Amino acid sequence: MKEELKYRINNTSPGMRKKFVRETFDSIAETYDVLNRVLSLGVDMSWRKFAVNMLGDIRRKNVIDLCSGTGDFVPLLSTKGACVVAVDFSLPMLIKGKEAGRIKEYAVAADVCRLPFAGELFDAALVAFGVRNIPDINVFIDEIFRVLREDGELVVLELTRPDNFIIRSLYKLYLSFGLPLIGGIVSGRPRAYLYLSKTIESFIEPAHLARMLERGGFTKIRILRRFLGIATIIHCRRCEHIRMSLQ
Ligand SMILES: C[S@@+](CC[C@H](N)C(=O)[O-])C[C@H]1O[C@@H](n2cnc3c(N)ncnc32)[C@H](O)[C@@H]1O
């Protein structure tokens, strides 16, 4: 099983990995919200609020919530006056968000690497806890660039590894045993939570992601570490000029 998981997070076959990721989230949609709060001890909500507050004035702006899952961000963005489009390829996750009353208007079931929207339609984009599930990150970055208007904002919130060696080692233990155990008991899908912990352990460092974003045409990149580095928020802006000069 370990070998299989290793294979699953091998990015050489994006199509296969995406199928696996979609099926994984389909299977945990029912318990996803409860587990999110339990596993993060509720801290995830403060990260979410922080991420939304990094966006400027979004009143009457079009905002796309990429990998929106059960839509935790939708009310946070809507109360700031934005028109929100939630996109996720797991229909059960979106349905859960609708049932919970968070996703009220626009929900689109699609791969975020192939968005069914015209170019330069959105003023801001947000992706939380989604990038590390995406095998073809460069394609994803290109797609965000395409749908964002010039100078549009992008906020990425992702689970990362702490900088401090001791905390990092303790966190690794939690990822290897605690997360799959608790996630497995509550959801009945230990394999799904083993996969999620592997994605945190193996995901690229925030600085690497920032370089990829810069090469993809994003500028004014700010990296903020939260909670000892367990989460990281990246804020940046679309810039045609940067893209032209670096590609
Ligand atoms: C960990 S959940 C995060 C959900 C939500 N953003 C949140 O903050 O709770 C990751 C979500 O990304 C979605 N996802 C992963 N890869 C995707 C892709 N290529 N296209 C669309 N959705 C994707 C999954 O279906 C899942 O709902």
PDB file of C-alpha atoms and ligand atoms in Angstrom:
ATOM      1  CA  MET A   1       0.000   0.000   0.000  1.00  0.00           C
ATOM      2  CA  LYS A   2       2.876   2.367   0.775  1.00  0.00           C
ATOM      3  CA  GLU A   3       4.276   1.783  -2.710  1.00  0.00           C
ATOM      4  CA  GLU A   4       0.903   2.487  -4.233  1.00  0.00           C
ATOM      5  CA  LEU A   5       0.603   5.768  -2.338  1.00  0.00           C
ATOM      6  CA  LYS A   6       4.069   6.692  -3.464  1.00  0.00           C
ATOM      7  CA  TYR A   7       2.948   6.083  -7.003  1.00  0.00           C
ATOM      8  CA  ARG A   8      -0.211   8.096  -6.496  1.00  0.00           C
ATOM      9  CA  ILE A   9       1.669  11.209  -5.581  1.00  0.00           C
ATOM     10  CA  ASN A  10       4.044  10.723  -8.454  1.00  0.00           C
ATOM     11  CA  ASN A  11       3.245  13.554 -10.849  1.00  0.00           C
ATOM     12  CA  THR A  12       4.213  11.770 -14.053  1.00  0.00           C
ATOM     13  CA  SER A  13       0.598  10.870 -14.759  1.00  0.00           C
ATOM     14  CA  PRO A  14      -1.529  13.961 -13.962  1.00  0.00           C
ATOM     15  CA  GLY A  15      -4.702  12.339 -15.277  1.00  0.00           C
ATOM     16  CA  MET A  16      -4.408   9.307 -13.006  1.00  0.00           C
ATOM     17  CA  ARG A  17      -3.500  11.379  -9.994  1.00  0.00           C
ATOM     18  CA  LYS A  18      -6.446  13.706 -10.565  1.00  0.00           C
ATOM     19  CA  LYS A  19      -8.827  10.767 -10.801  1.00  0.00           C
ATOM     20  CA  PHE A  20      -7.444   9.456  -7.521  1.00  0.00           C
ATOM     21  CA  VAL A  21      -7.706  12.908  -5.849  1.00  0.00           C
ATOM     22  CA  ARG A  22     -11.283  13.409  -7.027  1.00  0.00           C
ATOM     23  CA  GLU A  23     -12.332   9.977  -5.810  1.00  0.00           C
ATOM     24  CA  THR A  24     -10.548  10.599  -2.500  1.00  0.00           C
ATOM     25  CA  PHE A  25     -12.463  13.840  -1.869  1.00  0.00           C
ATOM     26  CA  ASP A  26     -15.720  12.303  -3.102  1.00  0.00           C
ATOM     27  CA  SER A  27     -15.257   9.624  -0.447  1.00  0.00           C
ATOM     28  CA  ILE A  28     -14.560  11.983   2.471  1.00  0.00           C
ATOM     29  CA  ALA A  29     -17.014  14.778   1.563  1.00  0.00           C
ATOM     30  CA  GLU A  30     -19.480  13.717   4.255  1.00  0.00           C
ATOM     31  CA  THR A  31     -17.059  14.167   7.167  1.00  0.00           C
ATOM     32  CA  TYR A  32     -14.704  16.762   5.611  1.00  0.00           C
ATOM     33  CA  ASP A  33     -16.020  19.809   7.528  1.00  0.00           C
ATOM     34  CA  VAL A  34     -16.029  18.159  10.942  1.00  0.00           C
ATOM     35  CA  LEU A  35     -12.548  16.750  10.450  1.00  0.00           C
ATOM     36  CA  ASN A  36     -11.193  20.071   9.252  1.00  0.00           C
ATOM     37  CA  ARG A  37     -12.221  21.745  12.500  1.00  0.00           C
ATOM     38  CA  VAL A  38     -11.074  18.842  14.691  1.00  0.00           C
ATOM     39  CA  LEU A  39      -7.695  18.330  13.001  1.00  0.00           C
ATOM     40  CA  SER A  40      -6.817  22.024  12.978  1.00  0.00           C
ATOM     41  CA  LEU A  41      -8.423  22.685  16.395  1.00  0.00           C
ATOM     42  CA  GLY A  42     -10.427  25.395  14.661  1.00  0.00           C
ATOM     43  CA  VAL A  43      -7.303  27.356  13.685  1.00  0.00           C
ATOM     44  CA  ASP A  44      -8.058  26.906   9.979  1.00  0.00           C
ATOM     45  CA  MET A  45     -10.870  29.475  10.245  1.00  0.00           C
ATOM     46  CA  SER A  46      -8.455  32.154  11.433  1.00  0.00           C
ATOM     47  CA  TRP A  47      -6.124  31.329   8.485  1.00  0.00           C
ATOM     48  CA  ARG A  48      -9.070  31.584   6.128  1.00  0.00           C
ATOM     49  CA  LYS A  49     -10.118  34.982   7.513  1.00  0.00           C
ATOM     50  CA  PHE A  50      -6.537  36.190   7.301  1.00  0.00           C
ATOM     51  CA  ALA A  51      -6.295  35.040   3.666  1.00  0.00           C
ATOM     52  CA  VAL A  52      -9.542  36.795   2.705  1.00  0.00           C
ATOM     53  CA  ASN A  53      -8.450  39.978   4.451  1.00  0.00           C
ATOM     54  CA  MET A  54      -5.311  40.031   2.331  1.00  0.00           C
ATOM     55  CA  LEU A  55      -7.498  40.712  -0.676  1.00  0.00           C
ATOM     56  CA  GLY A  56      -8.167  44.411  -1.148  1.00  0.00           C
ATOM     57  CA  ASP A  57     -11.602  45.888  -1.696  1.00  0.00           C
ATOM     58  CA  ILE A  58     -13.605  43.103  -3.349  1.00  0.00           C
ATOM     59  CA  ARG A  59     -17.014  44.785  -3.238  1.00  0.00           C
ATOM     60  CA  ARG A  60     -18.922  43.970  -6.460  1.00  0.00           C
ATOM     61  CA  LYS A  61     -15.809  42.194  -7.760  1.00  0.00           C
ATOM     62  CA  ASN A  62     -15.769  38.761  -9.389  1.00  0.00           C
ATOM     63  CA  VAL A  63     -13.816  36.354  -7.214  1.00  0.00           C
ATOM     64  CA  ILE A  64     -13.064  32.742  -8.084  1.00  0.00           C
ATOM     65  CA  ASP A  65     -12.624  30.260  -5.228  1.00  0.00           C
ATOM     66  CA  LEU A  66     -10.504  27.498  -6.770  1.00  0.00           C
ATOM     67  CA  CYS A  67     -10.605  23.993  -5.264  1.00  0.00           C
ATOM     68  CA  SER A  68     -13.421  25.391  -3.142  1.00  0.00           C
ATOM     69  CA  GLY A  69     -14.456  22.046  -1.644  1.00  0.00           C
ATOM     70  CA  THR A  70     -17.427  22.539   0.691  1.00  0.00           C
ATOM     71  CA  GLY A  71     -17.205  26.308   0.265  1.00  0.00           C
ATOM     72  CA  ASP A  72     -15.765  27.535   3.556  1.00  0.00           C
ATOM     73  CA  PHE A  73     -14.520  30.661   1.777  1.00  0.00           C
ATOM     74  CA  VAL A  74     -17.721  31.566  -0.003  1.00  0.00           C
ATOM     75  CA  PRO A  75     -19.501  33.302   2.942  1.00  0.00           C
ATOM     76  CA  LEU A  76     -16.269  35.040   3.964  1.00  0.00           C
ATOM     77  CA  LEU A  77     -15.914  36.482   0.456  1.00  0.00           C
ATOM     78  CA  SER A  78     -19.626  37.211  -0.018  1.00  0.00           C
ATOM     79  CA  THR A  79     -19.898  39.211   3.200  1.00  0.00           C
ATOM     80  CA  LYS A  80     -17.152  41.435   1.815  1.00  0.00           C
ATOM     81  CA  GLY A  81     -19.453  42.119  -1.142  1.00  0.00           C
ATOM     82  CA  ALA A  82     -17.835  39.879  -3.761  1.00  0.00           C
ATOM     83  CA  CYS A  83     -19.623  37.863  -6.395  1.00  0.00           C
ATOM     84  CA  VAL A  84     -18.133  34.423  -5.797  1.00  0.00           C
ATOM     85  CA  VAL A  85     -17.760  31.497  -8.174  1.00  0.00           C
ATOM     86  CA  ALA A  86     -16.818  28.242  -6.442  1.00  0.00           C
ATOM     87  CA  VAL A  87     -14.976  25.684  -8.583  1.00  0.00           C
ATOM     88  CA  ASP A  88     -14.133  22.122  -7.615  1.00  0.00           C
ATOM     89  CA  PHE A  89     -14.093  18.823  -9.489  1.00  0.00           C
ATOM     90  CA  SER A  90     -15.613  16.862  -6.614  1.00  0.00           C
ATOM     91  CA  LEU A  91     -19.374  17.125  -6.963  1.00  0.00           C
ATOM     92  CA  PRO A  92     -20.060  15.630  -3.489  1.00  0.00           C
ATOM     93  CA  MET A  93     -17.856  18.349  -1.917  1.00  0.00           C
ATOM     94  CA  LEU A  94     -19.797  21.106  -3.734  1.00  0.00           C
ATOM     95  CA  ILE A  95     -23.129  19.507  -2.838  1.00  0.00           C
ATOM     96  CA  LYS A  96     -22.073  19.368   0.822  1.00  0.00           C
ATOM     97  CA  GLY A  97     -21.295  23.108   0.633  1.00  0.00           C
ATOM     98  CA  LYS A  98     -24.731  23.768  -0.885  1.00  0.00           C
ATOM     99  CA  GLU A  99     -26.465  21.692   1.781  1.00  0.00           C
ATOM    100  CA  ALA A 100     -24.585  23.556   4.499  1.00  0.00           C
ATOM    101  CA  GLY A 101     -25.888  26.818   2.993  1.00  0.00           C
ATOM    102  CA  ARG A 102     -22.432  28.184   2.258  1.00  0.00           C
ATOM    103  CA  ILE A 103     -22.430  27.821  -1.513  1.00  0.00           C
ATOM    104  CA  LYS A 104     -25.525  29.748  -2.573  1.00  0.00           C
ATOM    105  CA  GLU A 105     -25.035  30.905  -6.115  1.00  0.00           C
ATOM    106  CA  TYR A 106     -22.353  29.902  -8.537  1.00  0.00           C
ATOM    107  CA  ALA A 107     -20.826  26.468  -8.175  1.00  0.00           C
ATOM    108  CA  VAL A 108     -18.993  24.882 -11.072  1.00  0.00           C
ATOM    109  CA  ALA A 109     -17.775  21.285 -11.167  1.00  0.00           C
ATOM    110  CA  ALA A 110     -14.567  21.469 -13.212  1.00  0.00           C
ATOM    111  CA  ASP A 111     -10.847  20.798 -13.213  1.00  0.00           C
ATOM    112  CA  VAL A 112      -9.139  24.020 -12.122  1.00  0.00           C
ATOM    113  CA  CYS A 113      -6.488  23.390 -14.773  1.00  0.00           C
ATOM    114  CA  ARG A 114      -9.150  23.681 -17.493  1.00  0.00           C
ATOM    115  CA  LEU A 115     -11.509  26.397 -16.363  1.00  0.00           C
ATOM    116  CA  PRO A 116     -14.692  26.860 -18.397  1.00  0.00           C
ATOM    117  CA  PHE A 117     -14.439  30.662 -18.346  1.00  0.00           C
ATOM    118  CA  ALA A 118     -13.434  33.400 -20.735  1.00  0.00           C
ATOM    119  CA  GLY A 119     -10.106  35.136 -20.148  1.00  0.00           C
ATOM    120  CA  GLU A 120      -9.663  38.048 -17.743  1.00  0.00           C
ATOM    121  CA  LEU A 121     -13.084  37.523 -16.165  1.00  0.00           C
ATOM    122  CA  PHE A 122     -12.073  37.636 -12.501  1.00  0.00           C
ATOM    123  CA  ASP A 123     -10.708  40.408 -10.294  1.00  0.00           C
ATOM    124  CA  ALA A 124      -9.308  38.012  -7.707  1.00  0.00           C
ATOM    125  CA  ALA A 125      -8.636  34.317  -7.218  1.00  0.00           C
ATOM    126  CA  LEU A 126      -8.149  32.277  -4.096  1.00  0.00           C
ATOM    127  CA  VAL A 127      -7.010  28.709  -3.621  1.00  0.00           C
ATOM    128  CA  ALA A 128      -6.883  27.128  -0.186  1.00  0.00           C
ATOM    129  CA  PHE A 129      -5.440  23.701   0.601  1.00  0.00           C
ATOM    130  CA  GLY A 130      -5.763  22.823  -3.064  1.00  0.00           C
ATOM    131  CA  VAL A 131      -2.410  23.377  -4.804  1.00  0.00           C
ATOM    132  CA  ARG A 132      -0.675  20.443  -3.167  1.00  0.00           C
ATOM    133  CA  ASN A 133      -3.244  18.131  -4.751  1.00  0.00           C
ATOM    134  CA  ILE A 134      -2.496  19.382  -8.233  1.00  0.00           C
ATOM    135  CA  PRO A 135       0.113  17.484 -10.262  1.00  0.00           C
ATOM    136  CA  ASP A 136       0.452  20.000 -13.110  1.00  0.00           C
ATOM    137  CA  ILE A 137       0.997  23.184 -11.069  1.00  0.00           C
ATOM    138  CA  ASN A 138       2.411  25.126 -14.027  1.00  0.00           C
ATOM    139  CA  VAL A 139      -0.721  24.432 -16.045  1.00  0.00           C
ATOM    140  CA  PHE A 140      -2.780  25.566 -13.046  1.00  0.00           C
ATOM    141  CA  ILE A 141      -0.782  28.795 -12.749  1.00  0.00           C
ATOM    142  CA  ASP A 142      -1.230  29.460 -16.490  1.00  0.00           C
ATOM    143  CA  GLU A 143      -4.947  28.944 -16.102  1.00  0.00           C
ATOM    144  CA  ILE A 144      -5.234  31.347 -13.148  1.00  0.00           C
ATOM    145  CA  PHE A 145      -3.225  33.891 -15.154  1.00  0.00           C
ATOM    146  CA  ARG A 146      -5.608  33.478 -18.085  1.00  0.00           C
ATOM    147  CA  VAL A 147      -8.848  34.048 -16.139  1.00  0.00           C
ATOM    148  CA  LEU A 148      -7.542  36.916 -13.968  1.00  0.00           C
ATOM    149  CA  ARG A 149      -7.626  40.496 -15.190  1.00  0.00           C
ATOM    150  CA  GLU A 150      -4.386  42.468 -15.258  1.00  0.00           C
ATOM    151  CA  ASP A 151      -3.252  43.398 -11.726  1.00  0.00           C
ATOM    152  CA  GLY A 152      -5.825  40.946 -10.321  1.00  0.00           C
ATOM    153  CA  GLU A 153      -4.947  39.409  -6.967  1.00  0.00           C
ATOM    154  CA  LEU A 154      -4.191  35.795  -6.185  1.00  0.00           C
ATOM    155  CA  VAL A 155      -4.099  34.366  -2.664  1.00  0.00           C
ATOM    156  CA  VAL A 156      -2.810  30.864  -2.035  1.00  0.00           C
ATOM    157  CA  LEU A 157      -3.287  29.266   1.387  1.00  0.00           C
ATOM    158  CA  GLU A 158      -1.557  25.929   1.863  1.00  0.00           C
ATOM    159  CA  LEU A 159      -0.445  23.540   4.573  1.00  0.00           C
ATOM    160  CA  THR A 160       3.330  23.502   4.775  1.00  0.00           C
ATOM    161  CA  ARG A 161       6.115  22.210   7.005  1.00  0.00           C
ATOM    162  CA  PRO A 162       7.426  24.205   9.998  1.00  0.00           C
ATOM    163  CA  ASP A 163      10.908  25.738   9.723  1.00  0.00           C
ATOM    164  CA  ASN A 164      12.111  24.778  13.185  1.00  0.00           C
ATOM    165  CA  PHE A 165      13.774  21.347  13.091  1.00  0.00           C
ATOM    166  CA  ILE A 166      12.245  20.050  16.356  1.00  0.00           C
ATOM    167  CA  ILE A 167       8.739  21.259  15.562  1.00  0.00           C
ATOM    168  CA  ARG A 168       9.140  19.929  12.030  1.00  0.00           C
ATOM    169  CA  SER A 169      10.064  16.473  13.374  1.00  0.00           C
ATOM    170  CA  LEU A 170       7.112  16.439  15.791  1.00  0.00           C
ATOM    171  CA  TYR A 171       4.833  17.578  12.991  1.00  0.00           C
ATOM    172  CA  LYS A 172       6.159  14.772  10.776  1.00  0.00           C
ATOM    173  CA  LEU A 173       5.191  12.266  13.473  1.00  0.00           C
ATOM    174  CA  TYR A 174       1.723  13.776  13.640  1.00  0.00           C
ATOM    175  CA  LEU A 175       1.415  13.569   9.850  1.00  0.00           C
ATOM    176  CA  SER A 176       2.581   9.960   9.755  1.00  0.00           C
ATOM    177  CA  PHE A 177       0.438   8.653  12.603  1.00  0.00           C
ATOM    178  CA  GLY A 178      -1.956  11.193  14.161  1.00  0.00           C
ATOM    179  CA  LEU A 179      -3.593  12.551  11.012  1.00  0.00           C
ATOM    180  CA  PRO A 180      -4.271   9.168   9.326  1.00  0.00           C
ATOM    181  CA  LEU A 181      -5.447   7.717  12.650  1.00  0.00           C
ATOM    182  CA  ILE A 182      -7.925  10.469  13.590  1.00  0.00           C
ATOM    183  CA  GLY A 183      -8.948  11.095   9.964  1.00  0.00           C
ATOM    184  CA  GLY A 184      -9.339   7.364   9.401  1.00  0.00           C
ATOM    185  CA  ILE A 185     -11.483   6.805  12.499  1.00  0.00           C
ATOM    186  CA  VAL A 186     -13.863   9.718  11.857  1.00  0.00           C
ATOM    187  CA  SER A 187     -14.180   9.326   8.069  1.00  0.00           C
ATOM    188  CA  GLY A 188     -13.741   5.555   7.866  1.00  0.00           C
ATOM    189  CA  ARG A 189     -11.153   6.257   5.099  1.00  0.00           C
ATOM    190  CA  PRO A 190      -7.657   5.983   6.626  1.00  0.00           C
ATOM    191  CA  ARG A 191      -6.137   5.735   3.153  1.00  0.00           C
ATOM    192  CA  ALA A 192      -7.527   9.142   2.182  1.00  0.00           C
ATOM    193  CA  TYR A 193      -5.947  10.776   5.222  1.00  0.00           C
ATOM    194  CA  LEU A 194      -2.691   8.929   4.687  1.00  0.00           C
ATOM    195  CA  TYR A 195      -2.668  10.412   1.195  1.00  0.00           C
ATOM    196  CA  LEU A 196      -3.386  13.917   2.540  1.00  0.00           C
ATOM    197  CA  SER A 197      -0.555  13.680   5.059  1.00  0.00           C
ATOM    198  CA  LYS A 198       1.815  12.488   2.295  1.00  0.00           C
ATOM    199  CA  THR A 199       0.917  15.527   0.194  1.00  0.00           C
ATOM    200  CA  ILE A 200       1.918  17.838   3.061  1.00  0.00           C
ATOM    201  CA  GLU A 201       5.177  15.955   3.618  1.00  0.00           C
ATOM    202  CA  SER A 202       6.140  15.953  -0.042  1.00  0.00           C
ATOM    203  CA  PHE A 203       4.860  19.332  -1.237  1.00  0.00           C
ATOM    204  CA  ILE A 204       7.351  21.893  -2.544  1.00  0.00           C
ATOM    205  CA  GLU A 205       8.575  24.671  -0.238  1.00  0.00           C
ATOM    206  CA  PRO A 206       6.671  28.000  -0.353  1.00  0.00           C
ATOM    207  CA  ALA A 207       9.694  29.787  -1.884  1.00  0.00           C
ATOM    208  CA  HIS A 208       9.688  27.259  -4.731  1.00  0.00           C
ATOM    209  CA  LEU A 209       5.980  27.824  -5.340  1.00  0.00           C
ATOM    210  CA  ALA A 210       6.601  31.582  -5.277  1.00  0.00           C
ATOM    211  CA  ARG A 211       9.267  31.181  -7.991  1.00  0.00           C
ATOM    212  CA  MET A 212       6.830  29.171 -10.111  1.00  0.00           C
ATOM    213  CA  LEU A 213       4.227  31.905  -9.675  1.00  0.00           C
ATOM    214  CA  GLU A 214       6.719  34.554 -10.678  1.00  0.00           C
ATOM    215  CA  ARG A 215       7.705  32.613 -13.810  1.00  0.00           C
ATOM    216  CA  GLY A 216       3.983  32.248 -14.551  1.00  0.00           C
ATOM    217  CA  GLY A 217       3.491  36.021 -14.557  1.00  0.00           C
ATOM    218  CA  PHE A 218       2.787  36.988 -10.965  1.00  0.00           C
ATOM    219  CA  THR A 219       4.491  39.811  -9.173  1.00  0.00           C
ATOM    220  CA  LYS A 220       4.595  41.651  -5.812  1.00  0.00           C
ATOM    221  CA  ILE A 221       4.786  38.237  -4.171  1.00  0.00           C
ATOM    222  CA  ARG A 222       4.436  38.173  -0.395  1.00  0.00           C
ATOM    223  CA  ILE A 223       4.898  34.990   1.634  1.00  0.00           C
ATOM    224  CA  LEU A 224       3.421  34.836   5.126  1.00  0.00           C
ATOM    225  CA  ARG A 225       4.034  31.918   7.426  1.00  0.00           C
ATOM    226  CA  ARG A 226       1.285  31.148   9.920  1.00  0.00           C
ATOM    227  CA  PHE A 227       1.328  29.044  13.091  1.00  0.00           C
ATOM    228  CA  LEU A 228       5.070  28.191  13.086  1.00  0.00           C
ATOM    229  CA  GLY A 229       4.971  27.526   9.345  1.00  0.00           C
ATOM    230  CA  ILE A 230       2.267  24.849   9.446  1.00  0.00           C
ATOM    231  CA  ALA A 231       0.344  27.048   7.029  1.00  0.00           C
ATOM    232  CA  THR A 232       1.605  29.530   4.466  1.00  0.00           C
ATOM    233  CA  ILE A 233      -0.220  32.286   2.644  1.00  0.00           C
ATOM    234  CA  ILE A 234       1.105  33.702  -0.621  1.00  0.00           C
ATOM    235  CA  HIS A 235      -0.318  36.915  -2.033  1.00  0.00           C
ATOM    236  CA  CYS A 236       0.586  38.157  -5.509  1.00  0.00           C
ATOM    237  CA  ARG A 237      -0.722  40.011  -8.560  1.00  0.00           C
ATOM    238  CA  ARG A 238      -1.051  39.180 -12.238  1.00  0.00           C
ATOM    239  CA  CYS A 239       1.459  41.039 -14.375  1.00  0.00           C
ATOM    240  CA  GLU A 240       1.606  40.630 -18.153  1.00  0.00           C
ATOM    241  CA  HIS A 241       4.961  42.378 -18.308  1.00  0.00           C
ATOM    242  CA  ILE A 242       6.638  39.915 -15.879  1.00  0.00           C
ATOM    243  CA  ARG A 243       5.264  36.991 -17.844  1.00  0.00           C
ATOM    244  CA  MET A 244       6.504  38.359 -21.162  1.00  0.00           C
ATOM    245  CA  SER A 245       9.945  39.069 -19.787  1.00  0.00           C
ATOM    246  CA  LEU A 246      10.435  35.698 -18.050  1.00  0.00           C
ATOM    247  CA  GLN A 247       9.017  33.310 -20.613  1.00  0.00           C
TER     248      GLN A 247
HETATM  249  C1  LIG B   1      -8.296  20.005   0.949  1.00  0.00           C
HETATM  250  S1  LIG B   1      -9.692  20.415  -0.007  1.00  0.00           S
HETATM  251  C2  LIG B   1      -9.796  22.155   0.246  1.00  0.00           C
HETATM  252  C3  LIG B   1     -11.198  22.656   0.128  1.00  0.00           C
HETATM  253  C4  LIG B   1     -11.418  24.125   0.489  1.00  0.00           C
HETATM  254  N1  LIG B   1     -10.638  25.019  -0.333  1.00  0.00           N
HETATM  255  C5  LIG B   1     -11.144  24.399   1.919  1.00  0.00           C
HETATM  256  O1  LIG B   1     -10.510  25.423   2.205  1.00  0.00           O
HETATM  257  O2  LIG B   1     -11.586  23.645   2.788  1.00  0.00           O
HETATM  258  C6  LIG B   1      -9.037  20.322  -1.651  1.00  0.00           C
HETATM  259  C7  LIG B   1     -10.119  20.421  -2.709  1.00  0.00           C
HETATM  260  O3  LIG B   1      -9.478  20.586  -3.967  1.00  0.00           O
HETATM  261  C8  LIG B   1     -10.223  19.900  -4.949  1.00  0.00           C
HETATM  262  N2  LIG B   1      -9.346  19.661  -6.101  1.00  0.00           N
HETATM  263  C9  LIG B   1      -8.124  19.062  -6.106  1.00  0.00           C
HETATM  264  N3  LIG B   1      -7.611  19.060  -7.340  1.00  0.00           N
HETATM  265  C10 LIG B   1      -8.530  19.689  -8.137  1.00  0.00           C
HETATM  266  C11 LIG B   1      -8.566  20.001  -9.528  1.00  0.00           C
HETATM  267  N4  LIG B   1      -7.559  19.666 -10.351  1.00  0.00           N
HETATM  268  N5  LIG B   1      -9.653  20.647 -10.002  1.00  0.00           N
HETATM  269  C12 LIG B   1     -10.679  20.985  -9.189  1.00  0.00           C
HETATM  270  N6  LIG B   1     -10.703  20.718  -7.860  1.00  0.00           N
HETATM  271  C13 LIG B   1      -9.627  20.079  -7.344  1.00  0.00           C
HETATM  272  C14 LIG B   1     -10.696  18.627  -4.228  1.00  0.00           C
HETATM  273  O4  LIG B   1     -11.807  18.046  -4.845  1.00  0.00           O
HETATM  274  C15 LIG B   1     -10.995  19.187  -2.830  1.00  0.00           C
HETATM  275  O5  LIG B   1     -12.352  19.534  -2.694  1.00  0.00           O
END
